[in-house]
Tab-separated table of C-alpha atoms in Angstrom:
chain	number	residue	atom	x	y	z
A	21	MET	CA	22.882	9.468	48.760
A	22	PHE	CA	22.588	5.812	47.444
A	23	TRP	CA	19.299	6.362	45.393
A	24	ILE	CA	20.755	9.467	44.415
A	25	VAL	CA	23.791	7.821	42.692
A	26	LEU	CA	21.993	5.146	41.377
A	27	SER	CA	19.400	7.180	39.648
A	28	THR	CA	22.262	9.437	38.475
A	29	VAL	CA	24.162	6.332	36.754
A	30	THR	CA	20.968	5.190	35.572
A	31	ILE	CA	20.150	8.397	33.820
A	32	ALA	CA	23.946	8.599	32.421
A	33	ALA	CA	23.763	4.981	31.189
A	34	THR	CA	20.139	5.441	29.186
A	35	TRP	CA	21.803	8.931	27.562
A	36	ALA	CA	24.897	7.107	26.557
A	37	ALA	CA	22.979	4.035	25.112
A	38	ALA	CA	20.710	6.162	23.138
A	39	GLY	CA	23.798	8.240	21.927
A	40	LEU	CA	25.162	4.825	20.685
A	41	ALA	CA	21.843	4.057	19.098
A	42	ALA	CA	21.601	7.092	17.437
A	43	LEU	CA	24.842	6.674	15.834
A	44	GLN	CA	24.006	3.119	14.938
A	45	ALA	CA	20.545	4.560	13.385
A	46	ALA	CA	22.857	6.881	11.607
A	47	ARG	CA	25.082	4.341	9.921
A	48	THR	CA	22.106	1.549	9.271
A	49	ALA	CA	19.071	3.707	8.416
A	50	ARG	CA	18.159	3.312	4.769
A	51	THR	CA	17.210	6.827	4.301
A	52	PRO	CA	18.682	10.318	5.817
A	53	GLN	CA	15.132	10.888	7.143
A	54	GLY	CA	15.005	7.768	8.795
A	55	ALA	CA	18.321	8.389	10.292
A	56	ILE	CA	17.288	11.845	11.611
A	57	GLY	CA	13.988	10.393	12.906
A	58	TRP	CA	15.471	8.013	14.943
A	59	ALA	CA	18.387	10.154	15.960
A	60	VAL	CA	15.754	12.908	17.249
A	61	PHE	CA	13.693	10.310	18.857
A	62	LEU	CA	16.319	8.477	20.613
A	63	LEU	CA	17.767	11.585	21.962
A	64	ALA	CA	14.639	13.513	22.881
A	65	ALA	CA	13.043	10.353	24.672
A	66	PRO	CA	15.350	7.729	25.401
A	67	ILE	CA	13.110	5.788	27.779
A	68	ALA	CA	10.784	5.400	25.106
A	69	ALA	CA	12.787	5.237	21.967
A	70	LEU	CA	15.355	2.873	23.133
A	71	PRO	CA	12.934	-0.319	23.251
A	72	ALA	CA	11.510	0.806	20.141
A	73	TYR	CA	14.626	0.830	18.324
A	74	MET	CA	15.723	-2.567	19.705
A	75	ILE	CA	12.337	-3.472	17.980
A	76	PHE	CA	11.833	-1.759	15.016
A	77	GLY	CA	15.266	-0.184	14.158
A	78	HIS	CA	16.492	-0.907	10.624
A	79	HIS	CA	19.752	-2.658	12.048
A	80	ARG	CA	17.315	-5.490	12.617
A	81	PHE	CA	16.220	-5.936	8.920
A	82	LYS	CA	19.405	-7.155	7.425
A	83	GLY	CA	18.304	-10.948	7.739
A	84	TYR	CA	14.869	-10.078	6.566
A	85	TRP	CA	16.100	-8.464	3.320
A	86	THR	CA	18.241	-11.316	2.662
A	87	ALA	CA	15.708	-13.892	3.141
A	88	ARG	CA	12.935	-11.976	1.309
A	89	ARG	CA	15.075	-11.316	-1.875
A	90	ALA	CA	16.150	-15.262	-1.868
A	91	ALA	CA	12.343	-16.003	-1.979
A	92	GLU	CA	12.031	-13.616	-4.919
A	93	GLN	CA	15.123	-15.274	-6.589
A	94	ALA	CA	13.327	-18.410	-6.398
A	95	VAL	CA	10.480	-17.366	-8.661
A	96	VAL	CA	11.865	-14.393	-10.629
A	97	ALA	CA	12.540	-16.847	-13.788
A	98	THR	CA	8.478	-16.679	-14.313
A	99	ARG	CA	8.738	-13.134	-14.865
A	100	ASN	CA	9.504	-13.891	-18.509
A	101	TYR	CA	5.959	-14.938	-18.772
A	102	THR	CA	4.783	-11.766	-17.748
A	103	SER	CA	7.374	-9.632	-19.420
A	104	ALA	CA	6.731	-10.960	-23.014
A	105	ARG	CA	4.829	-8.401	-25.035
A	106	SER	CA	1.768	-9.490	-27.127
A	107	GLY	CA	2.986	-8.370	-30.450
A	108	LYS	CA	4.959	-4.906	-30.793
A	109	LEU	CA	3.570	-2.180	-28.616
A	110	PRO	CA	2.238	0.990	-30.114
A	111	THR	CA	4.309	4.167	-29.166
A	112	LEU	CA	3.585	4.863	-25.735
A	113	PRO	CA	2.705	8.503	-24.533
A	114	VAL	CA	5.517	8.099	-22.051
A	115	ASN	CA	9.131	7.056	-21.486
A	116	ALA	CA	8.363	3.646	-20.356
A	117	ALA	CA	11.897	3.123	-19.305
A	118	PRO	CA	11.545	4.286	-15.492
A	119	PHE	CA	8.242	2.401	-14.993
A	120	GLU	CA	9.543	-0.924	-16.384
A	121	ALA	CA	12.792	-0.569	-14.361
A	122	ILE	CA	10.779	-0.239	-11.046
A	123	ALA	CA	8.563	-3.012	-12.008
A	124	GLY	CA	10.967	-5.278	-13.205
A	125	MET	CA	8.695	-6.287	-16.177
A	126	ASN	CA	7.530	-4.801	-19.355
A	127	ILE	CA	4.326	-2.588	-20.058
A	128	CYS	CA	2.132	-5.021	-21.982
A	129	HIS	CA	-0.844	-4.266	-23.946
A	130	GLY	CA	-4.380	-6.342	-24.509
A	131	ASN	CA	-5.607	-5.108	-21.103
A	132	GLY	CA	-8.765	-4.410	-19.872
A	133	LEU	CA	-9.932	-2.041	-16.936
A	134	GLU	CA	-12.914	-1.274	-15.100
A	135	LEU	CA	-13.043	1.004	-12.218
A	136	LEU	CA	-15.032	-0.021	-9.016
A	137	VAL	CA	-16.195	2.835	-6.864
A	138	ASP	CA	-17.029	1.904	-3.467
A	139	GLY	CA	-17.949	-1.551	-1.509
A	140	GLU	CA	-21.111	-2.311	-3.063
A	141	ASN	CA	-19.639	-2.593	-6.664
A	142	THR	CA	-16.325	-3.874	-5.673
A	143	PHE	CA	-17.509	-6.781	-3.571
A	144	ASN	CA	-20.376	-7.614	-6.226
A	145	SER	CA	-17.727	-7.939	-8.929
A	146	ILE	CA	-15.444	-9.970	-6.889
A	147	PHE	CA	-18.130	-12.552	-5.643
A	148	GLU	CA	-19.558	-12.667	-9.153
A	149	ALA	CA	-15.840	-13.653	-10.371
A	150	ILE	CA	-15.436	-16.081	-7.595
A	151	ASP	CA	-18.729	-17.621	-8.631
A	152	GLU	CA	-17.635	-18.227	-11.892
A	153	ALA	CA	-14.032	-19.594	-11.247
A	154	GLN	CA	-13.304	-22.909	-12.814
A	155	GLU	CA	-9.569	-23.894	-12.112
A	156	TYR	CA	-8.177	-21.678	-9.028
A	157	ILE	CA	-8.609	-18.518	-6.859
A	158	LEU	CA	-5.872	-16.324	-5.163
A	159	VAL	CA	-7.041	-14.114	-2.332
A	160	GLN	CA	-4.910	-11.891	-0.286
A	161	TYR	CA	-5.991	-9.243	2.090
A	162	TYR	CA	-4.369	-7.019	4.701
A	163	ILE	CA	-7.537	-6.725	6.914
A	164	LEU	CA	-10.113	-9.294	7.017
A	165	ARG	CA	-12.835	-9.393	9.430
A	166	ALA	CA	-14.967	-12.088	10.665
A	167	ASP	CA	-18.293	-10.023	10.236
A	168	THR	CA	-20.988	-10.323	7.541
A	169	VAL	CA	-18.713	-9.202	4.608
A	170	GLY	CA	-15.747	-11.499	5.473
A	171	ARG	CA	-18.168	-14.400	6.375
A	172	LYS	CA	-19.573	-13.984	2.830
A	173	LEU	CA	-16.032	-14.155	1.117
A	174	GLN	CA	-15.447	-17.083	3.315
A	175	ALA	CA	-18.792	-18.987	2.158
A	176	LYS	CA	-17.877	-18.156	-1.200
A	177	LEU	CA	-14.393	-19.477	-1.010
A	178	ILE	CA	-15.925	-22.724	0.591
A	179	GLU	CA	-18.457	-23.218	-2.171
A	180	ALA	CA	-15.600	-22.706	-4.795
A	181	ALA	CA	-13.389	-25.510	-2.886
A	182	GLU	CA	-16.375	-27.681	-2.585
A	183	ARG	CA	-16.835	-27.685	-6.276
A	184	GLY	CA	-13.162	-28.612	-7.228
A	185	VAL	CA	-11.755	-24.768	-7.586
A	186	THR	CA	-8.256	-24.780	-5.825
A	187	VAL	CA	-7.997	-21.834	-3.555
A	188	TRP	CA	-5.024	-20.179	-1.965
A	189	PHE	CA	-5.808	-17.650	0.599
A	190	THR	CA	-3.518	-15.413	2.919
A	191	THR	CA	-4.046	-12.439	5.343
A	192	ASP	CA	-1.660	-10.111	6.791
A	193	SER	CA	-0.771	-11.061	10.745
A	194	ILE	CA	-1.096	-7.420	11.788
A	195	GLY	CA	-4.080	-6.319	9.896
A	196	SER	CA	-5.871	-9.515	10.531
A	197	ARG	CA	-4.656	-10.078	14.238
A	198	LYS	CA	-8.132	-10.411	15.409
A	199	LEU	CA	-9.178	-13.080	12.991
A	200	SER	CA	-10.083	-16.264	15.067
A	201	ARG	CA	-8.661	-19.451	14.703
A	202	GLY	CA	-12.084	-21.192	13.948
A	203	PHE	CA	-12.660	-18.823	10.996
A	204	ALA	CA	-9.317	-20.044	9.473
A	205	ARG	CA	-10.093	-23.383	10.156
A	206	ALA	CA	-13.360	-23.382	8.469
A	207	LEU	CA	-11.500	-22.793	5.319
A	208	GLU	CA	-9.006	-25.419	5.737
A	209	GLU	CA	-11.410	-28.172	6.574
A	210	ALA	CA	-13.216	-27.052	3.299
A	211	GLY	CA	-9.557	-27.672	1.408
A	212	VAL	CA	-8.492	-24.050	1.080
A	213	ASN	CA	-4.886	-23.656	1.333
A	214	MET	CA	-4.550	-20.984	4.244
A	215	ILE	CA	-2.044	-19.130	5.597
A	216	ASP	CA	-3.378	-18.464	8.866
A	217	PRO	CA	-1.992	-15.004	10.567
A	218	ALA	CA	-1.743	-16.650	13.751
A	219	VAL	CA	0.945	-19.010	12.379
A	220	GLN	CA	2.882	-17.254	9.899
A	221	ARG	CA	6.490	-17.893	9.551
A	222	PRO	CA	9.093	-16.275	11.814
A	223	PRO	CA	10.588	-13.857	12.360
A	224	TRP	CA	7.626	-13.126	14.747
A	225	HIS	CA	8.274	-9.913	16.712
A	226	ARG	CA	9.374	-7.140	14.732
A	227	LEU	CA	8.575	-8.318	11.134
A	228	ARG	CA	5.154	-8.720	11.771
A	229	ILE	CA	4.396	-5.159	12.821
A	230	ASN	CA	6.853	-3.497	10.542
A	231	PHE	CA	6.958	-5.552	7.380
A	232	ARG	CA	2.982	-5.467	6.453
A	233	ASN	CA	1.595	-7.308	3.675
A	234	HIS	CA	-0.800	-4.085	2.605
A	235	ARG	CA	-1.859	-5.789	-0.673
A	236	LYS	CA	-5.520	-6.623	-1.481
A	237	THR	CA	-5.386	-9.170	-4.305
A	238	VAL	CA	-8.159	-11.517	-5.751
A	239	ILE	CA	-7.306	-13.248	-8.990
A	240	VAL	CA	-9.609	-16.155	-10.634
A	241	ASP	CA	-8.101	-18.404	-13.094
A	242	GLY	CA	-5.267	-16.197	-14.366
A	243	ARG	CA	-7.854	-14.377	-16.053
A	244	THR	CA	-9.433	-11.826	-13.877
A	245	GLY	CA	-7.896	-9.775	-11.339
A	246	PHE	CA	-8.609	-7.383	-8.501
A	247	THR	CA	-6.674	-4.816	-6.462
A	248	GLY	CA	-7.317	-1.640	-4.727
A	249	GLY	CA	-7.931	-0.113	-1.564
A	250	LEU	CA	-10.685	-2.221	-0.097
A	251	ASN	CA	-10.008	-4.704	2.337
A	252	ALA	CA	-12.744	-7.389	3.485
A	253	GLY	CA	-14.967	-5.779	6.202
A	254	GLU	CA	-18.097	-3.979	7.256
A	255	GLU	CA	-16.630	-0.716	7.027
A	256	TYR	CA	-15.463	-0.550	3.666
A	257	MET	CA	-19.064	-1.047	2.768
A	258	GLY	CA	-20.089	1.927	4.791
A	259	LEU	CA	-21.437	0.078	7.678
A	260	ASN	CA	-19.573	1.167	10.374
A	261	THR	CA	-21.389	3.576	12.403
A	262	VAL	CA	-18.223	5.591	13.603
A	263	MET	CA	-16.523	5.805	10.277
A	264	GLY	CA	-19.662	6.316	8.337
A	265	PRO	CA	-19.617	6.272	4.543
A	266	TRP	CA	-16.615	5.014	3.175
A	267	ARG	CA	-15.017	6.105	-0.228
A	268	ASP	CA	-12.895	3.839	-1.834
A	269	THR	CA	-11.704	2.475	-4.979
A	270	HIS	CA	-10.782	-0.912	-6.584
A	271	VAL	CA	-9.892	-2.053	-10.222
A	272	ARG	CA	-11.017	-5.294	-12.275
A	273	LEU	CA	-8.347	-6.217	-14.435
A	274	THR	CA	-8.239	-8.600	-17.624
A	275	GLY	CA	-5.203	-9.261	-19.887
A	276	PRO	CA	-1.511	-9.811	-19.327
A	277	VAL	CA	-1.558	-7.660	-16.087
A	278	VAL	CA	-3.116	-10.029	-14.506
A	279	GLN	CA	-0.570	-12.786	-15.024
A	280	GLN	CA	1.765	-9.848	-13.586
A	281	LEU	CA	-0.368	-9.469	-10.364
A	282	GLN	CA	-0.436	-13.135	-9.721
A	283	LEU	CA	3.345	-13.229	-9.984
A	284	SER	CA	3.349	-11.050	-6.973
A	285	PHE	CA	1.205	-13.391	-5.204
A	286	ALA	CA	3.216	-16.170	-6.124
A	287	GLU	CA	6.134	-14.694	-4.641
A	288	ASP	CA	4.410	-13.809	-1.239
A	289	TRP	CA	3.070	-17.216	-1.038
A	290	HIS	CA	6.728	-18.785	-1.470
A	291	TRP	CA	7.929	-16.415	1.101
A	292	HIS	CA	5.601	-17.675	3.608
A	293	THR	CA	5.518	-21.231	2.785
A	294	GLN	CA	8.668	-21.952	0.794
A	295	GLU	CA	5.988	-23.990	-1.476
A	296	PRO	CA	6.221	-23.034	-5.442
A	297	ILE	CA	2.870	-22.695	-7.082
A	298	LEU	CA	4.033	-21.065	-10.376
A	299	ASP	CA	3.635	-24.457	-12.525
A	300	LEU	CA	0.132	-24.700	-10.940
A	301	LEU	CA	-1.196	-21.319	-12.373
A	302	ASN	CA	-2.309	-19.969	-15.702
A	303	TRP	CA	0.338	-18.009	-17.514
A	304	ASP	CA	-1.486	-17.846	-20.906
A	305	ALA	CA	-3.195	-14.406	-20.728
A	306	GLU	CA	-6.444	-13.622	-22.708
A	307	LEU	CA	-6.178	-10.433	-24.515
A	308	SER	CA	-8.910	-7.825	-23.775
A	309	PRO	CA	-10.405	-5.972	-26.845
A	310	GLN	CA	-10.028	-2.826	-24.625
A	311	ASP	CA	-6.251	-3.117	-25.539
A	312	ARG	CA	-5.092	-0.865	-22.703
A	313	PRO	CA	-1.202	-0.582	-22.293
A	314	GLY	CA	-0.825	-1.578	-18.354
A	315	LEU	CA	1.760	-2.500	-15.766
A	316	ILE	CA	1.533	-4.026	-12.397
A	317	VAL	CA	4.173	-2.498	-9.914
A	318	SER	CA	4.778	-4.368	-6.743
A	319	THR	CA	6.870	-2.601	-4.023
A	320	GLY	CA	8.123	-3.731	-0.675
A	321	PRO	CA	11.013	-3.155	1.870
A	322	GLY	CA	13.227	-6.080	-0.018
A	323	ASP	CA	13.790	-3.504	-2.661
A	324	THR	CA	17.170	-2.063	-2.677
A	325	ASN	CA	16.297	1.274	-4.442
A	326	GLY	CA	13.278	2.722	-2.540
A	327	ASN	CA	10.843	1.392	-5.507
A	328	GLY	CA	7.671	2.778	-3.696
A	329	SER	CA	8.943	6.208	-3.354
A	330	MET	CA	10.648	5.819	-7.001
A	331	LEU	CA	7.219	5.113	-8.596
A	332	PHE	CA	5.794	8.057	-7.136
A	333	PHE	CA	8.500	10.359	-8.343
A	334	SER	CA	8.496	8.732	-11.585
A	335	VAL	CA	4.846	9.599	-12.325
A	336	ILE	CA	4.995	13.203	-11.016
A	337	THR	CA	8.253	14.178	-12.712
A	338	ALA	CA	6.597	12.625	-16.105
A	339	ALA	CA	3.635	15.154	-15.687
A	340	GLN	CA	3.236	17.967	-17.916
A	341	GLU	CA	-0.418	19.309	-17.407
A	342	ARG	CA	-1.617	18.045	-13.998
A	343	VAL	CA	-0.710	15.743	-11.254
A	344	TRP	CA	-4.279	14.679	-9.514
A	345	MET	CA	-3.822	12.546	-6.690
A	346	ALA	CA	-5.879	10.910	-3.704
A	347	SER	CA	-4.671	9.165	-0.534
A	348	PRO	CA	-5.704	8.801	2.930
A	349	TYR	CA	-2.483	10.107	4.381
A	350	LEU	CA	0.074	12.516	3.160
A	351	VAL	CA	3.523	12.053	4.766
A	352	PRO	CA	5.805	12.149	1.632
A	353	ASP	CA	9.896	11.606	1.914
A	354	GLN	CA	12.022	14.447	0.578
A	355	GLU	CA	12.038	12.997	-2.848
A	356	VAL	CA	8.165	12.872	-3.676
A	357	LEU	CA	7.958	16.244	-1.516
A	358	ALA	CA	10.404	17.718	-3.979
A	359	ALA	CA	8.818	16.402	-7.050
A	360	LEU	CA	5.067	17.784	-5.994
A	361	LYS	CA	6.609	21.174	-5.120
A	362	HIS	CA	8.539	21.101	-8.488
A	363	ALA	CA	5.556	20.202	-10.453
A	364	ALA	CA	3.563	23.114	-9.051
A	365	LEU	CA	6.251	25.474	-9.692
A	366	ARG	CA	6.038	24.293	-12.996
A	367	GLY	CA	2.591	25.799	-13.483
A	368	LEU	CA	1.016	22.383	-13.425
A	369	ASP	CA	-2.576	21.802	-11.959
A	370	VAL	CA	-1.328	19.801	-8.606
A	371	ARG	CA	-4.150	18.665	-6.350
A	372	ILE	CA	-4.150	16.112	-3.487
A	373	LEU	CA	-7.185	14.972	-1.995
A	374	LEU	CA	-7.189	13.687	1.623
A	375	PRO	CA	-10.067	12.477	4.013
A	376	ASN	CA	-11.412	14.946	6.542
A	377	SER	CA	-11.991	12.033	8.901
A	378	ILE	CA	-9.545	10.671	10.863
A	379	ASP	CA	-8.846	6.864	11.186
A	380	HIS	CA	-5.226	6.933	12.434
A	381	HIS	CA	-4.151	9.967	14.316
A	382	LEU	CA	-0.162	10.251	14.045
A	383	PRO	CA	-0.179	10.305	10.043
A	384	TRP	CA	-3.102	12.854	10.149
A	385	LEU	CA	-1.364	14.904	12.439
A	386	ALA	CA	1.887	14.718	10.338
A	387	GLY	CA	0.167	15.722	7.250
A	388	PHE	CA	-0.457	19.177	8.530
A	389	ALA	CA	3.238	19.888	8.983
A	390	PHE	CA	3.585	19.558	5.097
A	391	PHE	CA	0.770	21.533	4.156
A	392	ASP	CA	2.169	24.956	4.371
A	393	GLU	CA	5.125	24.044	2.365
A	394	LEU	CA	3.221	22.312	-0.446
A	395	ARG	CA	0.473	25.295	-0.653
A	396	GLU	CA	3.400	27.856	-0.887
A	397	ALA	CA	4.861	26.004	-4.164
A	398	GLY	CA	1.030	26.168	-5.357
A	399	VAL	CA	-0.120	22.633	-4.594
A	400	ARG	CA	-3.822	22.396	-3.676
A	401	ILE	CA	-4.867	20.620	-0.554
A	402	LEU	CA	-8.401	19.100	-0.730
A	403	ARG	CA	-10.335	17.563	2.256
A	404	TYR	CA	-12.969	15.091	1.265
A	405	GLN	CA	-16.478	15.628	2.907
A	406	GLY	CA	-18.559	12.835	2.087
A	407	GLY	CA	-17.293	10.228	4.667
A	408	PHE	CA	-13.852	8.733	5.385
A	409	MET	CA	-11.997	8.674	1.862
A	410	HIS	CA	-9.434	5.493	1.776
A	411	GLN	CA	-8.675	5.406	-2.086
A	412	LYS	CA	-5.141	5.313	-3.449
A	413	CYS	CA	-5.601	6.711	-6.948
A	414	PHE	CA	-3.829	9.181	-9.363
A	415	VAL	CA	-4.053	10.644	-12.589
A	416	ILE	CA	-1.037	12.285	-14.677
A	417	ASP	CA	-2.246	14.475	-17.557
A	418	ASP	CA	-4.220	12.463	-19.858
A	419	ARG	CA	-1.579	9.918	-20.366
A	420	ILE	CA	-1.112	7.821	-17.019
A	421	SER	CA	-3.425	6.754	-14.460
A	422	GLY	CA	-2.941	4.253	-11.368
A	423	ALA	CA	-4.913	2.769	-8.524
A	424	GLY	CA	-3.712	-0.010	-5.822
A	425	THR	CA	-2.771	-0.274	-2.276
A	426	ALA	CA	-0.019	2.373	-1.751
A	427	ASN	CA	-0.578	5.515	0.375
A	428	LEU	CA	1.364	8.757	0.101
A	429	ASP	CA	3.593	8.037	3.119
A	430	TYR	CA	6.731	6.570	4.545
A	431	ARG	CA	5.264	3.285	5.497
A	432	SER	CA	3.808	2.610	1.898
A	433	PHE	CA	7.219	3.802	0.518
A	434	ARG	CA	9.492	1.755	2.815
A	435	LEU	CA	8.251	-0.597	4.887
A	436	ASN	CA	4.877	-2.173	3.532
A	437	PHE	CA	4.304	-4.459	0.461
A	438	GLU	CA	2.183	-2.447	-1.989
A	439	THR	CA	0.471	-2.985	-5.417
A	440	MET	CA	-0.202	-0.259	-8.102
A	441	ALA	CA	-1.958	-0.905	-11.264
A	442	LEU	CA	-0.774	1.407	-13.961
A	443	PHE	CA	-2.130	2.240	-17.373
A	444	PHE	CA	-0.813	4.484	-19.968
A	445	ASP	CA	-3.656	5.435	-22.456
A	446	SER	CA	-5.965	8.425	-22.699
A	447	ARG	CA	-9.310	6.457	-21.829
A	448	SER	CA	-7.877	5.047	-18.565
A	449	ALA	CA	-6.684	8.624	-17.505
A	450	HIS	CA	-10.228	9.972	-18.598
A	451	GLU	CA	-12.225	7.573	-16.519
A	452	MET	CA	-10.046	8.144	-13.501
A	453	SER	CA	-10.141	11.972	-13.834
A	454	GLU	CA	-13.804	12.071	-14.171
A	455	MET	CA	-13.880	9.979	-10.828
A	456	LEU	CA	-11.563	12.065	-9.030
A	457	ALA	CA	-13.238	15.317	-10.478
A	458	ARG	CA	-16.753	14.054	-8.740
A	459	ASP	CA	-14.781	13.754	-5.441
A	460	PHE	CA	-13.269	17.279	-5.807
A	461	GLN	CA	-16.720	18.444	-6.045
A	462	ARG	CA	-17.655	16.763	-2.370
A	463	SER	CA	-14.356	18.449	-1.016
A	464	ILE	CA	-13.283	21.600	0.389
A	465	GLU	CA	-9.908	23.307	-0.228
A	466	LEU	CA	-7.620	23.631	3.064
A	467	THR	CA	-6.310	27.372	3.079
A	468	GLN	CA	-5.677	27.889	6.941
A	469	PRO	CA	-2.014	27.660	7.776
A	470	LEU	CA	-0.570	25.707	10.428
A	471	ASP	CA	-0.275	28.640	13.026
A	472	GLN	CA	-3.905	28.936	12.811
A	473	GLN	CA	-4.901	25.411	13.329
A	474	ALA	CA	-6.057	24.510	16.700
A	475	TRP	CA	-3.478	24.191	19.366
A	476	PRO	CA	-2.875	20.260	19.353
A	477	ILE	CA	-2.537	20.391	15.853
A	478	ARG	CA	0.027	23.227	16.237
A	479	LEU	CA	1.940	21.568	18.733
A	480	LEU	CA	1.846	17.896	17.637
A	481	ALA	CA	2.271	18.261	14.027
A	482	PRO	CA	5.690	19.130	13.650
A	483	VAL	CA	6.725	16.529	16.133
A	484	THR	CA	4.899	13.678	14.327
A	485	ARG	CA	6.776	14.889	10.976
A	486	LEU	CA	10.198	14.347	12.814
A	487	LEU	CA	8.986	10.795	13.472
A	488	ALA	CA	7.406	10.271	10.172
A	489	PRO	CA	10.270	7.900	9.144
A	490	VAL	CA	9.587	5.614	12.048
A	491	LEU	CA	5.616	5.886	12.398
């Protein structure tokens, strides 16, 4: 009898706690979808959900947001370097206002862009730039492996430091959690300014899991910058036997957008270390003869307006003819989902390129719960067949193109630090569209509805969609 009473009391207490937590989630979640996701999870599986909510729940983030915004304010005065336009901008093919408001900076001209397709082109270009560095190098990766690619990057940075180049280097504590202390120590001993993922600043527990710095940035002398989808590891060269060929895109940047990119790095560095490095960097941009209007948009969980989602909403709603997007995941929030459907209903050519291979099962499954709804509105879903596709790119009409680190999912929209490089000219859009058109040729269109998929997908896709805001 005692055990029956104890079990009854325990179950009742668990349900009561879950109910209170669901009410708290409804009050503190940043979006209605997040509130619903937590409430469903807590009430459906309280034993599993309660510990998760204690660690990841949005009620725990207030202190983080305050500290992060304080770090940004400490360097925000430097935005006048990157916001100043080099002369009068020609008339842009789009309304610049929403993009500049999201970025907190002005579109600038005098930029150069080179698309770097896949790992060999990307790392050859990065290593060449590092070898040519004369003053400083800024390096930031979400994932850094201590394999042949990571070791080569390490060697290049050590060589640069030994010839007198100042190097600042940081990685993410989750993405690079397997990186050994010895790897970091070798860089430090060579004089590299290193933020070791093992000793990054607190708060330790939830923030190292949820607030991931997903950016991939390399900047040399304030004159050449790189960002995009590729981390530093063998799989990004297509050398992983499990994942096979790896399709990805990076961009090499020159001109004032490099200053915008390094401002984002300086903010991240200040957040981790409280060390201001702004006065040590070059803010005198060299104009590129390509003269492409561009803008760096850096987003993160410290944003008060959901800028990650707002960026994709803005580019989609600006479209008049086509929306072509490539992402490894498709788990959109309601705003981006509505924008995609509305674009297709307006008669636009809307295509979303996704991988056919799987690297993370939960977002892959969740995507199936969106496909039918999107296809019914006229959106075409294509699955890439040439290996795993990891690029994050888009082209809008022949007017806007973008590449960077942000996926089409809740985590990139709300929880990760991301960087996207946007360009507002027909040349950049043409180059991006040609690249994506080649990828479309190696893809097949998904036409099979959810109720005809394999039973695990039919069963689990709707559940993972409900959990999308908390994945």
